[in-house]
Short mmCIF file of C-alpha atoms and ligand atoms in Angstrom, two decimals:
data_model
loop_
_atom_site.label_atom_id
_atom_site.label_comp_id
_atom_site.label_asym_id
_atom_site.label_seq_id
_atom_site.Cartn_x
_atom_site.Cartn_y
_atom_site.Cartn_z
CA UNK A 1 17.41 -0.24 1.55
CA UNK A 2 19.34 2.11 3.88
CA UNK A 3 23.02 2.06 4.75
CA UNK A 4 24.11 1.03 8.23
CA UNK A 5 25.05 4.61 8.99
CA UNK A 6 21.57 5.84 8.06
CA UNK A 7 19.96 3.21 10.24
CA UNK A 8 22.30 4.04 13.10
CA UNK A 9 21.36 7.73 12.96
CA UNK A 10 17.70 6.86 12.54
CA UNK A 11 17.73 4.58 15.56
CA UNK A 12 19.75 7.02 17.70
CA UNK A 13 19.21 10.47 16.29
CA UNK A 14 21.53 13.14 17.69
CA UNK A 15 20.35 16.56 18.82
CA UNK A 16 16.61 15.99 18.65
CA UNK A 17 14.36 18.70 20.03
CA UNK A 18 13.86 22.42 19.98
CA UNK A 19 15.79 25.38 21.37
CA UNK A 20 13.17 27.74 22.78
CA UNK A 21 15.48 30.79 22.69
CA UNK A 22 17.20 29.88 19.44
CA UNK A 23 19.18 32.54 17.60
CA UNK A 24 18.12 31.16 14.27
CA UNK A 25 15.46 28.81 13.02
CA UNK A 26 15.27 27.22 9.60
CA UNK A 27 12.28 25.36 8.27
CA UNK A 28 12.35 23.41 5.07
CA UNK A 29 9.59 21.42 3.49
CA UNK A 30 9.79 18.72 0.90
CA UNK A 31 7.51 19.67 -1.97
CA UNK A 32 7.32 16.10 -3.27
CA UNK A 33 6.14 14.13 -0.29
CA UNK A 34 5.21 17.06 1.93
CA UNK A 35 7.54 16.49 4.83
CA UNK A 36 9.02 19.02 7.21
CA UNK A 37 12.35 19.61 8.83
CA UNK A 38 13.14 22.32 11.33
CA UNK A 39 16.58 23.31 12.60
CA UNK A 40 17.31 25.53 15.61
CA UNK A 41 20.72 27.07 16.21
CA UNK A 42 22.30 28.83 19.13
CA UNK A 43 25.22 30.99 18.02
CA UNK A 44 28.15 32.20 20.12
CA UNK A 45 31.23 34.00 18.77
CA UNK A 46 30.20 33.13 15.26
CA UNK A 47 30.16 29.43 16.17
CA UNK A 48 27.23 27.07 16.29
CA UNK A 49 27.22 26.49 20.00
CA UNK A 50 24.11 24.33 20.01
CA UNK A 51 21.87 22.87 17.35
CA UNK A 52 18.68 20.85 17.48
CA UNK A 53 16.23 19.50 14.93
CA UNK A 54 12.67 18.35 14.55
CA UNK A 55 11.64 16.28 11.58
CA UNK A 56 8.39 14.92 10.24
CA UNK A 57 9.52 12.49 7.61
CA UNK A 58 11.00 9.21 6.57
CA UNK A 59 14.05 7.37 7.86
CA UNK A 60 16.34 9.26 5.48
CA UNK A 61 14.87 12.59 6.56
CA UNK A 62 15.54 11.79 10.21
CA UNK A 63 19.04 10.50 9.50
CA UNK A 64 20.05 13.49 7.36
CA UNK A 65 18.75 15.90 10.00
CA UNK A 66 20.67 14.10 12.69
CA UNK A 67 23.81 13.95 10.56
CA UNK A 68 23.78 17.63 9.63
CA UNK A 69 23.51 18.66 13.26
CA UNK A 70 26.46 16.46 14.11
CA UNK A 71 28.51 17.78 11.21
CA UNK A 72 28.18 21.46 12.11
CA UNK A 73 27.95 21.51 15.86
CA UNK A 74 30.84 23.64 17.16
CA UNK A 75 31.73 24.84 13.67
CA UNK A 76 31.85 28.47 12.52
CA UNK A 77 28.92 29.77 10.55
CA UNK A 78 31.14 30.03 7.49
CA UNK A 79 32.15 26.41 7.84
CA UNK A 80 28.55 25.39 8.38
CA UNK A 81 27.54 27.15 5.19
CA UNK A 82 29.88 24.98 3.17
CA UNK A 83 28.08 21.80 4.21
CA UNK A 84 26.12 20.66 1.21
CA UNK A 85 23.27 18.25 0.77
CA UNK A 86 25.60 15.98 -1.08
CA UNK A 87 28.11 16.02 1.77
CA UNK A 88 25.39 15.00 4.23
CA UNK A 89 24.32 12.11 2.04
CA UNK A 90 27.93 11.04 1.58
CA UNK A 91 28.60 11.18 5.30
CA UNK A 92 25.70 8.76 5.69
CA UNK A 93 27.23 6.32 3.25
CA UNK A 94 24.77 7.29 0.53
CA UNK A 95 21.00 7.25 0.23
CA UNK A 96 18.68 5.24 -2.00
CA UNK A 97 18.18 7.22 -5.25
CA UNK A 98 14.52 7.93 -4.55
CA UNK A 99 15.46 9.34 -1.15
CA UNK A 100 18.11 11.73 -2.40
CA UNK A 101 15.67 14.62 -2.16
CA UNK A 102 15.45 14.06 1.59
CA UNK A 103 19.06 15.05 2.01
CA UNK A 104 18.25 18.38 0.39
CA UNK A 105 16.11 19.23 3.36
CA UNK A 106 18.76 19.01 6.04
CA UNK A 107 21.44 21.30 4.64
CA UNK A 108 18.80 23.70 3.30
CA UNK A 109 17.10 23.91 6.68
CA UNK A 110 20.47 24.58 8.29
CA UNK A 111 21.30 27.33 5.79
CA UNK A 112 17.92 28.88 6.41
CA UNK A 113 18.58 28.85 10.13
CA UNK A 114 21.85 30.68 9.53
CA UNK A 115 20.08 33.14 7.21
CA UNK A 116 17.55 33.70 9.94
CA UNK A 117 20.30 34.38 12.46
CA UNK A 118 22.08 36.76 10.11
CA UNK A 119 18.90 38.65 9.50
CA UNK A 120 18.68 37.65 5.86
CA UNK A 121 15.62 35.65 6.66
CA UNK A 122 13.51 38.77 5.89
CA UNK A 123 12.98 39.41 9.62
CA UNK A 124 10.19 36.96 9.87
CA UNK A 125 8.89 35.72 13.12
CA UNK A 126 9.11 32.01 13.66
CA UNK A 127 5.39 31.80 13.52
CA UNK A 128 5.18 33.36 10.09
CA UNK A 129 8.05 31.21 8.87
CA UNK A 130 6.06 28.19 9.83
CA UNK A 131 2.94 29.53 8.20
CA UNK A 132 4.81 30.26 5.04
CA UNK A 133 6.39 26.85 4.94
CA UNK A 134 3.14 25.03 5.52
CA UNK A 135 0.91 27.11 3.31
CA UNK A 136 -0.01 25.51 0.01
CA UNK A 137 0.36 28.83 -1.85
CA UNK A 138 4.05 29.21 -1.13
CA UNK A 139 4.52 25.73 -2.40
CA UNK A 140 7.03 24.71 0.23
CA UNK A 141 4.80 22.08 1.62
CA UNK A 142 1.67 22.08 -0.44
CA UNK A 143 2.73 18.60 -1.35
CA UNK A 144 0.82 17.75 -4.42
CA UNK A 145 0.07 21.20 -5.81
CA UNK A 146 3.69 22.19 -5.66
CA UNK A 147 5.86 21.94 -8.77
CA UNK A 148 8.15 18.94 -8.97
CA UNK A 149 11.71 19.44 -7.73
CA UNK A 150 14.39 20.37 -10.21
CA UNK A 151 16.28 17.10 -9.77
CA UNK B 1 10.25 -5.86 25.46
CA UNK B 2 12.37 -8.73 24.37
CA UNK B 3 10.19 -10.54 21.90
CA UNK B 4 12.56 -11.63 19.15
CA UNK B 5 10.13 -13.81 17.24
CA UNK B 6 9.24 -11.95 14.06
CA UNK B 7 5.59 -10.96 13.90
CA UNK B 8 4.46 -10.84 10.30
CA UNK B 9 1.50 -8.50 9.87
CA UNK B 10 1.59 -7.87 6.14
CA UNK B 11 -0.50 -10.71 4.77
CA UNK B 12 -2.31 -8.35 2.43
CA UNK B 13 1.02 -7.85 0.68
CA UNK B 14 1.85 -11.52 0.50
CA UNK B 15 1.53 -14.63 2.61
CA UNK B 16 3.85 -17.58 3.23
CA UNK B 17 3.33 -20.55 0.93
CA UNK B 18 1.30 -23.28 2.58
CA UNK B 19 3.50 -26.37 3.14
CA UNK B 20 0.83 -28.56 1.56
CA UNK B 21 0.83 -26.36 -1.54
CA UNK B 22 4.61 -26.59 -1.75
CA UNK B 23 4.50 -30.35 -1.38
CA UNK B 24 1.93 -30.66 -4.15
CA UNK B 25 3.93 -28.39 -6.45
CA UNK B 26 7.36 -30.03 -6.16
CA UNK B 27 6.87 -33.00 -8.54
CA UNK B 28 5.85 -30.61 -11.32
CA UNK B 29 9.27 -28.98 -11.22
CA UNK B 30 11.04 -32.31 -11.49
CA UNK B 31 9.71 -35.67 -12.67
CA UNK B 32 6.36 -34.32 -13.93
CA UNK B 33 7.93 -31.48 -15.86
CA UNK B 34 6.18 -32.12 -19.16
CA UNK B 35 4.45 -29.51 -21.29
CA UNK B 36 0.69 -30.10 -20.90
CA UNK B 37 0.22 -29.56 -24.63
CA UNK B 38 2.36 -32.56 -25.60
CA UNK B 39 1.05 -36.07 -26.24
CA UNK B 40 3.41 -38.40 -24.38
CA UNK B 41 2.88 -39.80 -20.90
CA UNK B 42 5.05 -37.35 -18.94
CA UNK B 43 3.15 -34.47 -20.45
CA UNK B 44 -0.18 -36.11 -19.79
CA UNK B 45 0.55 -36.07 -16.07
CA UNK B 46 0.85 -32.32 -16.27
CA UNK B 47 -2.29 -32.13 -18.40
CA UNK B 48 -4.20 -34.12 -15.81
CA UNK B 49 -2.99 -31.89 -12.99
CA UNK B 50 -4.11 -28.85 -14.95
CA UNK B 51 -7.57 -30.28 -15.58
CA UNK B 52 -7.94 -31.21 -11.93
CA UNK B 53 -6.94 -27.71 -10.89
CA UNK B 54 -9.59 -26.23 -13.17
CA UNK B 55 -12.20 -28.56 -11.64
CA UNK B 56 -11.14 -27.78 -8.10
CA UNK B 57 -10.99 -24.03 -8.47
CA UNK B 58 -14.27 -23.97 -10.38
CA UNK B 59 -16.09 -25.93 -7.70
CA UNK B 60 -14.72 -23.65 -4.96
CA UNK B 61 -16.06 -20.59 -6.78
CA UNK B 62 -19.34 -22.15 -7.88
CA UNK B 63 -18.19 -21.92 -11.50
CA UNK B 64 -17.65 -24.26 -14.45
CA UNK B 65 -14.12 -25.57 -15.10
CA UNK B 66 -14.12 -23.94 -18.53
CA UNK B 67 -14.78 -20.57 -16.93
CA UNK B 68 -11.45 -20.63 -15.08
CA UNK B 69 -8.35 -19.08 -16.64
CA UNK B 70 -5.06 -19.39 -14.84
CA UNK B 71 -2.93 -16.26 -15.05
CA UNK B 72 0.30 -14.90 -13.62
CA UNK B 73 -1.48 -13.17 -10.74
CA UNK B 74 -4.02 -10.58 -9.68
CA UNK B 75 -2.54 -7.84 -11.81
CA UNK B 76 -2.75 -9.90 -14.98
CA UNK B 77 -6.27 -11.02 -14.10
CA UNK B 78 -7.41 -7.41 -13.67
CA UNK B 79 -5.70 -6.33 -16.89
CA UNK B 80 -7.12 -9.25 -18.86
CA UNK B 81 -10.62 -8.73 -17.47
CA UNK B 82 -10.87 -5.02 -18.11
CA UNK B 83 -9.03 -4.80 -21.42
CA UNK B 84 -10.59 -8.08 -22.54
CA UNK B 85 -14.16 -6.86 -22.06
CA UNK B 86 -13.49 -3.32 -23.28
CA UNK B 87 -11.84 -4.39 -26.53
CA UNK B 88 -14.50 -7.02 -27.20
CA UNK B 89 -17.29 -4.47 -26.98
CA UNK B 90 -15.92 -1.63 -29.06
CA UNK B 91 -18.76 -1.96 -31.56
CA UNK B 92 -21.45 -1.04 -29.06
CA UNK B 93 -19.90 0.70 -26.07
CA UNK B 94 -17.03 2.84 -24.88
CA UNK B 95 -17.65 3.36 -21.18
CA UNK B 96 -16.34 1.80 -17.96
CA UNK B 97 -17.47 2.46 -14.40
CA UNK B 98 -15.18 1.86 -11.44
CA UNK B 99 -14.31 3.43 -8.08
CA UNK B 100 -11.44 5.66 -7.06
CA UNK B 101 -10.19 3.19 -4.43
CA UNK B 102 -9.48 0.27 -6.72
CA UNK B 103 -6.06 -1.34 -6.85
CA UNK B 104 -3.69 0.26 -9.34
CA UNK B 105 -3.99 -2.87 -11.47
CA UNK B 106 -7.55 -1.71 -12.16
CA UNK B 107 -7.05 2.06 -12.07
CA UNK B 108 -3.99 2.16 -14.28
CA UNK B 109 -5.61 -0.24 -16.73
CA UNK B 110 -8.57 2.13 -16.91
CA UNK B 111 -6.19 5.09 -17.38
CA UNK B 112 -4.60 3.18 -20.24
CA UNK B 113 -7.97 2.53 -21.88
CA UNK B 114 -8.87 6.22 -21.57
CA UNK B 115 -5.85 6.93 -23.75
CA UNK B 116 -7.27 4.44 -26.26
CA UNK B 117 -10.51 6.40 -26.47
CA UNK B 118 -12.64 4.76 -23.80
CA UNK B 119 -14.43 6.84 -21.19
CA UNK B 120 -14.10 5.91 -17.53
CA UNK B 121 -16.17 7.04 -14.55
CA UNK B 122 -14.24 6.83 -11.29
CA UNK B 123 -16.87 6.87 -8.58
CA UNK B 124 -16.05 8.56 -5.29
CA UNK B 125 -16.50 6.63 -2.04
CA UNK B 126 -17.74 7.81 1.33
CA UNK B 127 -15.59 8.37 4.42
CA UNK B 128 -15.62 4.65 5.18
CA UNK B 129 -14.62 3.73 1.65
CA UNK B 130 -18.05 2.51 0.55
CA UNK B 131 -19.71 2.94 -2.80
CA UNK B 132 -23.46 2.29 -3.07
CA UNK B 133 -25.31 0.18 -5.63
CA UNK B 134 -27.47 3.22 -6.49
CA UNK B 135 -24.36 5.28 -7.16
CA UNK B 136 -22.97 2.65 -9.50
CA UNK B 137 -26.26 2.07 -11.29
CA UNK B 138 -26.70 5.80 -11.81
CA UNK B 139 -23.35 5.96 -13.59
CA UNK B 140 -24.21 3.10 -15.96
CA UNK B 141 -25.49 4.04 -19.43
CA UNK B 142 -26.38 2.01 -22.51
CA UNK B 143 -22.76 2.50 -23.58
CA UNK B 144 -21.29 0.98 -20.42
CA UNK B 145 -19.27 -2.10 -21.28
CA UNK B 146 -17.99 -2.90 -17.84
CA UNK B 147 -18.39 -2.14 -14.16
CA UNK B 148 -15.41 -3.02 -11.96
CA UNK B 149 -15.75 -2.75 -8.18
CA UNK B 150 -13.45 -4.53 -5.76
CA UNK B 151 -14.83 -7.03 -3.27
CA UNK B 152 -12.75 -5.62 -0.44
CA UNK B 153 -10.16 -2.88 -0.36
CA UNK B 154 -6.57 -3.97 0.12
CA UNK B 155 -5.54 -0.94 2.18
CA UNK B 156 -8.46 -0.12 4.44
CA UNK B 157 -10.32 -3.43 4.39
CA UNK B 158 -13.74 -2.01 3.54
CA UNK B 159 -16.05 -4.62 1.99
CA UNK B 160 -18.05 -3.34 -0.96
CA UNK B 161 -21.63 -4.52 -1.60
CA UNK B 162 -20.65 -6.27 -4.82
CA UNK B 163 -23.67 -8.60 -5.05
CA UNK B 164 -26.09 -5.68 -4.71
CA UNK B 165 -24.04 -3.62 -7.15
CA UNK B 166 -24.06 -6.42 -9.73
CA UNK B 167 -27.83 -6.79 -9.37
CA UNK B 168 -28.42 -3.06 -9.76
CA UNK B 169 -26.18 -2.89 -12.81
CA UNK B 170 -27.81 -5.85 -14.53
CA UNK B 171 -31.26 -4.45 -13.88
CA UNK B 172 -30.36 -1.25 -15.60
CA UNK B 173 -28.16 -2.66 -18.36
CA UNK B 174 -28.18 -6.45 -18.78
CA UNK B 175 -25.37 -6.52 -21.28
CA UNK B 176 -22.91 -4.58 -19.12
CA UNK B 177 -20.35 -6.98 -17.70
CA UNK B 178 -19.49 -6.85 -14.01
CA UNK B 179 -15.99 -7.52 -12.76
CA UNK B 180 -14.73 -7.71 -9.19
CA UNK B 181 -11.17 -7.72 -7.96
CA UNK B 182 -11.59 -10.27 -5.16
CA UNK B 183 -7.87 -10.56 -4.44
CA UNK B 184 -8.20 -9.64 -0.77
CA UNK B 185 -11.45 -11.50 -0.28
CA UNK B 186 -10.59 -15.13 -0.77
CA UNK B 187 -10.24 -16.95 2.52
CA UNK B 188 -11.77 -14.01 4.35
CA UNK B 189 -15.19 -13.74 2.71
CA UNK B 190 -17.46 -16.14 0.84
CA UNK B 191 -16.52 -15.94 -2.82
CA UNK B 192 -19.18 -17.52 -5.03
CA UNK B 193 -19.53 -16.13 -8.53
CA UNK B 194 -23.25 -16.74 -8.73
CA UNK B 195 -24.08 -15.28 -5.35
CA UNK B 196 -22.00 -12.29 -6.26
CA UNK B 197 -23.58 -12.22 -9.70
CA UNK B 198 -20.36 -11.16 -11.39
CA UNK B 199 -19.14 -12.03 -14.88
CA UNK B 200 -15.46 -11.71 -14.14
CA UNK B 201 -13.49 -12.12 -10.94
CA UNK B 202 -9.77 -11.77 -10.21
CA UNK B 203 -7.77 -13.71 -7.65
CA UNK B 204 -4.12 -13.81 -6.68
CA UNK B 205 -2.68 -17.03 -5.35
CA UNK B 206 0.00 -15.69 -3.01
CA UNK B 207 -2.55 -13.74 -1.01
CA UNK B 208 -4.08 -17.02 0.18
CA UNK B 209 -0.86 -18.92 0.81
CA UNK B 210 -0.40 -20.13 -2.74
CA UNK B 211 2.69 -19.39 -4.83
CA UNK B 212 3.63 -16.00 -6.26
CA UNK B 213 3.29 -15.62 -10.01
CA UNK B 214 -0.05 -17.41 -10.07
CA UNK B 215 -3.54 -16.05 -10.33
CA UNK B 216 -7.04 -16.80 -11.51
CA UNK B 217 -9.47 -15.06 -13.77
CA UNK B 218 -13.05 -16.27 -13.64
CA UNK B 219 -14.80 -15.52 -16.93
CA UNK B 220 -18.51 -16.30 -17.09
CA UNK B 221 -19.53 -18.30 -20.15
CA UNK B 222 -20.84 -16.00 -22.87
CA UNK B 223 -19.02 -12.90 -21.67
CA UNK B 224 -17.50 -11.09 -24.67
CA UNK B 225 -13.74 -11.27 -24.20
CA UNK B 226 -10.67 -10.40 -26.25
CA UNK B 227 -7.59 -12.24 -24.99
CA UNK B 228 -4.59 -10.08 -24.20
CA UNK B 229 -1.95 -12.60 -25.15
CA UNK B 230 -1.47 -14.19 -28.54
CA UNK B 231 0.63 -17.14 -29.52
CA UNK B 232 -1.02 -20.29 -28.28
CA UNK B 233 -4.27 -22.08 -27.64
CA UNK B 234 -3.79 -22.57 -23.92
CA UNK B 235 -6.68 -21.95 -21.51
CA UNK B 236 -9.13 -22.42 -24.40
CA UNK B 237 -7.57 -19.71 -26.51
CA UNK B 238 -7.97 -17.14 -23.79
CA UNK B 239 -4.45 -17.00 -22.39
CA UNK B 240 -1.60 -18.01 -24.67
CA UNK B 241 1.59 -19.35 -23.16
CA UNK B 242 2.73 -22.61 -21.60
CA UNK B 243 0.92 -23.05 -18.33
CA UNK B 244 2.68 -22.55 -15.02
CA UNK B 245 1.76 -26.08 -14.00
CA UNK B 246 3.43 -26.15 -10.59
CA UNK B 247 1.97 -22.73 -9.74
CA UNK B 248 -1.48 -23.80 -10.83
CA UNK B 249 -1.29 -26.99 -8.77
CA UNK B 250 -0.17 -24.99 -5.72
CA UNK B 251 -2.92 -22.47 -6.32
CA UNK B 252 -5.63 -25.11 -6.28
CA UNK B 253 -4.32 -26.72 -3.09
CA UNK B 254 -3.90 -23.42 -1.23
CA UNK B 255 -7.29 -22.21 -2.38
CA UNK B 256 -9.06 -25.32 -1.19
CA UNK B 257 -7.44 -24.98 2.23
CA UNK B 258 -8.25 -21.26 2.46
CA UNK B 259 -11.88 -21.75 1.45
CA UNK B 260 -12.59 -24.78 3.60
CA UNK B 261 -10.90 -23.25 6.65
CA UNK B 262 -12.59 -19.90 6.24
CA UNK B 263 -15.50 -20.54 8.58
CA UNK B 264 -13.05 -21.18 11.38
CA UNK B 265 -10.27 -18.80 10.43
CA UNK B 266 -12.31 -15.70 9.61
CA UNK B 267 -13.94 -15.30 13.05
CA UNK B 268 -10.62 -16.02 14.69
CA UNK B 269 -8.93 -13.31 12.63
CA UNK B 270 -11.79 -10.89 13.31
CA UNK B 271 -11.30 -11.38 17.04
CA UNK B 272 -7.57 -10.65 16.69
CA UNK B 273 -8.36 -7.62 14.53
CA UNK B 274 -10.78 -6.22 17.10
CA UNK B 275 -8.28 -6.84 19.88
CA UNK B 276 -5.64 -4.86 18.01
CA UNK B 277 -8.03 -2.02 17.13
CA UNK B 278 -9.28 -1.72 20.71
CA UNK B 279 -5.74 -1.92 22.05
CA UNK B 280 -4.44 0.87 19.81
CA UNK B 281 -7.44 3.12 20.40
CA UNK B 282 -7.14 2.52 24.13
CA UNK B 283 -3.47 3.38 24.37
CA UNK B 284 -2.93 6.33 22.05
CA UNK B 285 -4.40 9.76 21.35
CA UNK B 286 -4.53 11.20 17.86
CA UNK B 287 -5.26 7.96 16.05
CA UNK B 288 -7.81 7.36 13.35
CA UNK B 289 -9.11 4.01 12.18
CA UNK B 290 -9.31 4.01 8.40
CA UNK B 291 -12.02 2.06 6.65
CA UNK B 292 -15.40 0.79 7.78
CA UNK B 293 -15.49 -0.32 11.39
CA UNK B 294 -17.68 -3.40 10.88
CA UNK B 295 -18.02 -3.92 7.13
CA UNK B 296 -14.38 -4.79 7.09
CA UNK B 297 -12.04 -7.63 6.18
CA UNK B 298 -11.47 -9.81 9.24
CA UNK B 299 -7.71 -9.42 8.92
CA UNK B 300 -7.34 -5.70 8.23
CA UNK B 301 -6.34 -2.98 10.67
CA UNK B 302 -5.39 0.44 9.29
CA UNK B 303 -4.63 3.46 11.43
CA UNK B 304 -3.34 6.97 10.93
CA UNK B 305 -1.12 8.28 13.71
CA UNK B 306 -1.16 12.05 13.73
CA UNK B 307 2.04 14.10 13.39
CA UNK B 308 4.26 11.18 12.47
CA UNK B 309 5.38 9.62 9.24
CA UNK B 310 4.66 6.02 8.30
CA UNK B 311 8.06 4.85 7.13
CA UNK B 312 9.56 5.96 10.43
CA UNK B 313 6.91 3.95 12.24
CA UNK B 314 7.56 0.90 10.06
CA UNK B 315 11.32 1.04 10.66
CA UNK B 316 10.77 1.28 14.40
CA UNK B 317 8.31 -1.61 14.32
CA UNK B 318 10.86 -3.59 12.36
CA UNK B 319 13.44 -2.99 15.11
CA UNK B 320 11.02 -4.91 17.33
CA UNK B 321 10.46 -7.65 14.78
CA UNK B 322 7.06 -6.42 13.58
CA UNK B 323 6.42 -6.31 9.82
CA UNK B 324 3.67 -3.97 8.59
CA UNK B 325 3.09 -1.54 5.72
CA UNK B 326 2.14 2.09 5.20
CA UNK B 327 0.29 4.34 2.76
CA UNK B 328 2.75 7.16 3.40
CA UNK B 329 4.13 9.06 0.43
CA UNK B 330 7.61 8.34 1.74
CA UNK B 331 7.15 4.58 1.37
CA UNK B 332 5.79 4.67 -2.16
CA UNK B 333 8.02 4.64 -5.19
CA UNK B 334 6.10 7.61 -6.61
CA UNK B 335 6.33 9.58 -3.34
CA UNK B 336 2.58 10.06 -3.52
CA UNK B 337 0.36 9.26 -0.58
CA UNK B 338 -2.13 6.43 -0.83
CA UNK B 339 -4.93 7.25 -3.27
CA UNK B 340 -7.27 5.23 -1.08
CA UNK B 341 -6.65 7.32 2.04
CA UNK B 342 -7.07 10.54 0.06
CA UNK B 343 -10.29 9.17 -1.44
CA UNK B 344 -11.81 8.62 2.00
CA UNK B 345 -10.94 12.19 2.94
CA UNK B 346 -7.78 11.73 4.98
CA UNK B 347 -5.68 14.92 4.76
CA UNK B 348 -2.31 14.51 3.02
CA UNK B 349 -0.21 14.96 6.16
CA UNK B 350 -2.38 12.56 8.16
CA UNK B 351 -2.11 9.98 5.38
CA UNK B 352 1.63 10.15 6.00
CA UNK B 353 1.15 8.52 9.36
CA UNK B 354 -0.79 5.51 8.13
CA UNK B 355 0.06 1.95 9.05
CA UNK B 356 -1.68 -1.18 7.85
CA UNK B 357 -1.52 -4.38 9.86
CA UNK B 358 -2.90 -7.35 7.92
CA UNK B 359 -3.21 -10.50 9.95
CA UNK B 360 -2.81 -14.13 9.05
CA UNK B 361 -3.43 -17.58 10.46
CA UNK B 362 -0.15 -17.80 12.36
CA UNK B 363 -0.81 -14.62 14.37
CA UNK B 364 -1.85 -14.95 18.00
CA UNK B 365 -3.55 -12.75 20.61
CA UNK B 366 -0.08 -12.33 22.16
CA UNK B 367 1.16 -10.87 18.88
CA UNK B 368 -1.61 -8.28 19.03
CA UNK B 369 -0.76 -7.42 22.62
CA UNK B 370 2.91 -7.11 21.72
CA UNK B 371 2.08 -4.58 19.00
CA UNK B 372 -0.24 -2.67 21.31
CA UNK B 373 2.56 -2.47 23.88
CA UNK B 374 5.20 -1.50 21.35
CA UNK B 375 3.32 1.25 19.52
CA UNK B 376 2.88 3.99 22.14
CA UNK B 377 6.63 4.21 22.75
CA UNK B 378 7.34 4.45 19.04
CA UNK B 379 4.64 7.01 18.35
CA UNK B 380 5.57 9.15 21.33
CA UNK B 381 9.24 9.11 20.40
CA UNK B 382 8.45 10.14 16.83
CA UNK B 383 5.99 12.79 17.96
CA UNK B 384 8.65 14.22 20.23
CA UNK B 385 10.77 14.54 17.11
CA UNK B 386 8.02 16.03 14.94
CA UNK B 387 7.75 19.77 14.29
CA UNK B 388 4.04 19.34 13.64
CA UNK B 389 3.22 18.04 17.08
CA UNK B 390 4.48 21.28 18.63
CA UNK B 391 3.02 23.80 16.25
CA UNK B 392 -0.29 25.59 16.30
CA UNK B 393 -2.48 23.82 13.79
S1 FES C 401 10.78 12.64 3.81
FE1 FES C 401 9.33 11.74 2.50
S2 FES C 401 10.54 10.41 1.36
FE2 FES C 401 11.98 11.23 2.73
#
């Protein structure tokens, strides 16, 4: 079902954990199955000095999180912004069609973390970000009530 | 932990073919290949095997040979039973009663019939997955053609009081037919059509170590029934199509073994089940046993592990050679969580962390201990990775 690369990242995920004094935090939820991915970044001189993730989700969700952290660690924020969901999936040697939505989470969570760092994240506290992402009304992780994804 | 022997704990999904069933089947692929409907000697061997299989299966269920229809499996049996009774009773009724934890073969068939103008009542179950006879009887009206309640649930193992339900239904409405999907029950529970008091009963061969692509529909004599397949007179005009002779032969052999060994195998499996349940509950926090604790299939263990996702658990178990299944949205083709877990009140995110272990005859106490030893490491590792485990709830 999964490529070797996916299984390798799933079995040995890179950069797992949280950064308590992170400069930016991005949380993304999967509206279809209701899973969660959270990315923490530490920024120095416009570079991603450190990055960690936490994921509640399937094998593909774990592998894409792990892969995205590996792809952008040490990169500039501008470079990190160019990493797309598609690129993450490709770097993993592809994902099963039904799992393609999982790869959306990783890059999106990263971009949100950068937004958060750059202050575009509407100056929300981490707590309220979490609340927003998990509340059924905002639809990010209401799971079943949420509208189906565009793809 | 260096156990490399695979531990198969997904018998509710499918089970390995019994060697005796395989042996009995083989000649019907080769020298005894004849079409049972033909007149010559080769064909008559197949005919004879078919008749013997009807006799055997009927006697194991307490039925008559003519009441047995061989099908392609549990799904076909459920479809044929429900559509067959519904379409045959259009002149007097339009209503079906079932539960919301049935297999999709029943639920989706009912959904289909709703689109054809039938009305369906999907009864809710309690937190253990039980429906009561009173609940079912209360839903039955003089327009109710069929009641369909499973003998035991495939995901959570809860055993429904089918005999009592059938009695209550017949008391209220004698002409309502009662069907049970007994797919998970055979070999685990006594399955006797008269003790159960049902008019139709579905079985799937590969769940009791018979071949895939083979199933049984019991149809009580006199039950109004419209066949779903046209084009032949096989199975007394109730299931057109050349019979799957080898599959039917294998089904009868496997079924006889499963039924005759049940008195020994069921208590053995129940002891393994209880060992696994106690082991998991004793070694991990944040776990929830799904399904009824005692009114439960002897081979079913189903847990939710909080804050973690089922597919991730399954992949990690697989690294250690353990095969199990999950009701997580992420493991289903529809990306929807198990309807059974939601029906018993499990929250969506908790349903994500569900794992079902379904045991079989080759499993040992050591297998259970191996799983109990393997799980805490897996769950703790995944929890350490989970944003939910660290957040205020
Ligand atoms: S996270 Fe649910 S399917 Fe990938």
